[in-house]
Amino acid sequence: VALFENIQKKIPAVPFSSSSSPKKDGFIEFPINDEYSIYPLLRFADELGKTIGLNKVQKGETEIALKELISNVLKHGGGKGIARLRIDKSQIPQLEIEVEDWGKGILDVYKVLDDGYSTGGGGIGGGLPAVNRLMDSFKLISRPNGGAYFRAVKMASPENLASDSIWRFSVYSQPRVSEEENGDGYFLRRGGKNTVVALIDGLGHGIEAHYATQLALSNIEKFHHWNEEDLIQLLHEKLHNTRGVVIGILKTYDALGYVRYTGIGNIFGVIVGKKNVSFLNYNGTVGSRLRKLKSIEYPMENDAIVALHSDGISMSWLERFYEVWKGNLQSFTRDIIQKFGRKNDDATIIAGWKK
Ligand SMILES: [Mn+2]
């Protein structure tokens, strides 16, 4: 069973696993037979969208996703299927779409989600990647005996998550002395109400480390909204011809009192606050040796600092925190590199401050 799941927005108090056993309660079903099957679906989705307060953009995105899902059934899913729609108001109000077909299934679930990949048959090739990008959550299951299942969710803007706290970030990176290419890399992307941070250290240093890290970055660029466990699994597959990387991924949420961290190998992560907490990393190397891993949530109070850095920086700064912390993130990251950076390795630090 090939499974892919992508949840872009954190829903408070709902475990991730809840979406893997969807109940059929409250769904309205629509048969998919031909190109006209889309019209009743679009009308009903529009009605449901109004009920939960989707705005114009959200309704437009849902419409495109629906069209792509139905067109996928017609072109690649054997031409027949079923679509289901319902709304759920129990948490953040949301419109849920399920589509099933009885075609051949999907051989490579990651590949069909790559932008520019075409499943052939004259499609524009942007179908499923577009659904993945436009919806707040997207899941697909390809069954071993044929057929595919898709689930996509559009959430109304969660006004109740309005926030009074602000995250700031600063990054500082330098390659090993005498080396031109940096084997470290970082990713920092601010979403609506959350931020995705990744720190990557290619094994060793120099051009090959640089190559592995850049390949990881180009995939994170495309798939940063996936849940972190799936993202690291994807990177592991994409990097199998490289020397591999270690990686730490951090997600922060403006309105929530925690951050989520997922890490493999030698990346140092810590929250410096009333109490210091170090992040747990799993053993392994992305690209060559990876066991099952889990994201972990860590409480984070306002005014705390979070820092991720590569092993090119000595961890001893933590005991001498007030020599480098002057209430300014930029000077903090620069001073850490200058005072605690090792000359014989690439060194990178990303620090965040929740004010
Ligand atoms: Mn290193």
Short mmCIF file of C-alpha atoms in Angstrom, two decimals, residues 30-47 63 66-67 70-71 74 83 85:
data_model
loop_
_atom_site.label_atom_id
_atom_site.label_comp_id
_atom_site.label_asym_id
_atom_site.label_seq_id
_atom_site.Cartn_x
_atom_site.Cartn_y
_atom_site.Cartn_z
CA PHE A 30 -21.59 11.64 -6.32
CA PRO A 31 -20.83 9.10 -9.05
CA ILE A 32 -18.02 9.93 -11.50
CA ASN A 33 -18.73 8.65 -15.00
CA ASP A 34 -17.78 11.32 -17.51
CA GLU A 35 -16.79 14.96 -17.91
CA TYR A 36 -20.27 16.12 -16.85
CA SER A 37 -19.94 14.52 -13.43
CA ILE A 38 -18.05 17.56 -12.18
CA TYR A 39 -20.96 20.05 -12.34
CA PRO A 40 -23.18 18.83 -9.47
CA LEU A 41 -20.03 18.48 -7.38
CA LEU A 42 -18.94 22.06 -8.03
CA ARG A 43 -22.41 23.40 -7.17
CA PHE A 44 -22.57 21.43 -3.94
CA ALA A 45 -19.00 22.33 -2.94
CA ASP A 46 -19.83 26.00 -3.46
CA GLU A 47 -22.88 25.66 -1.21
CA GLU A 63 -12.88 24.23 -7.30
CA LEU A 66 -12.07 19.13 -7.43
CA LYS A 67 -11.65 19.51 -11.19
CA ILE A 70 -12.19 14.24 -11.18
CA SER A 71 -10.11 14.67 -14.31
CA LEU A 74 -11.31 10.06 -15.93
CA ALA A 83 -16.70 11.50 -4.99
CA LEU A 85 -18.29 15.85 0.10
#
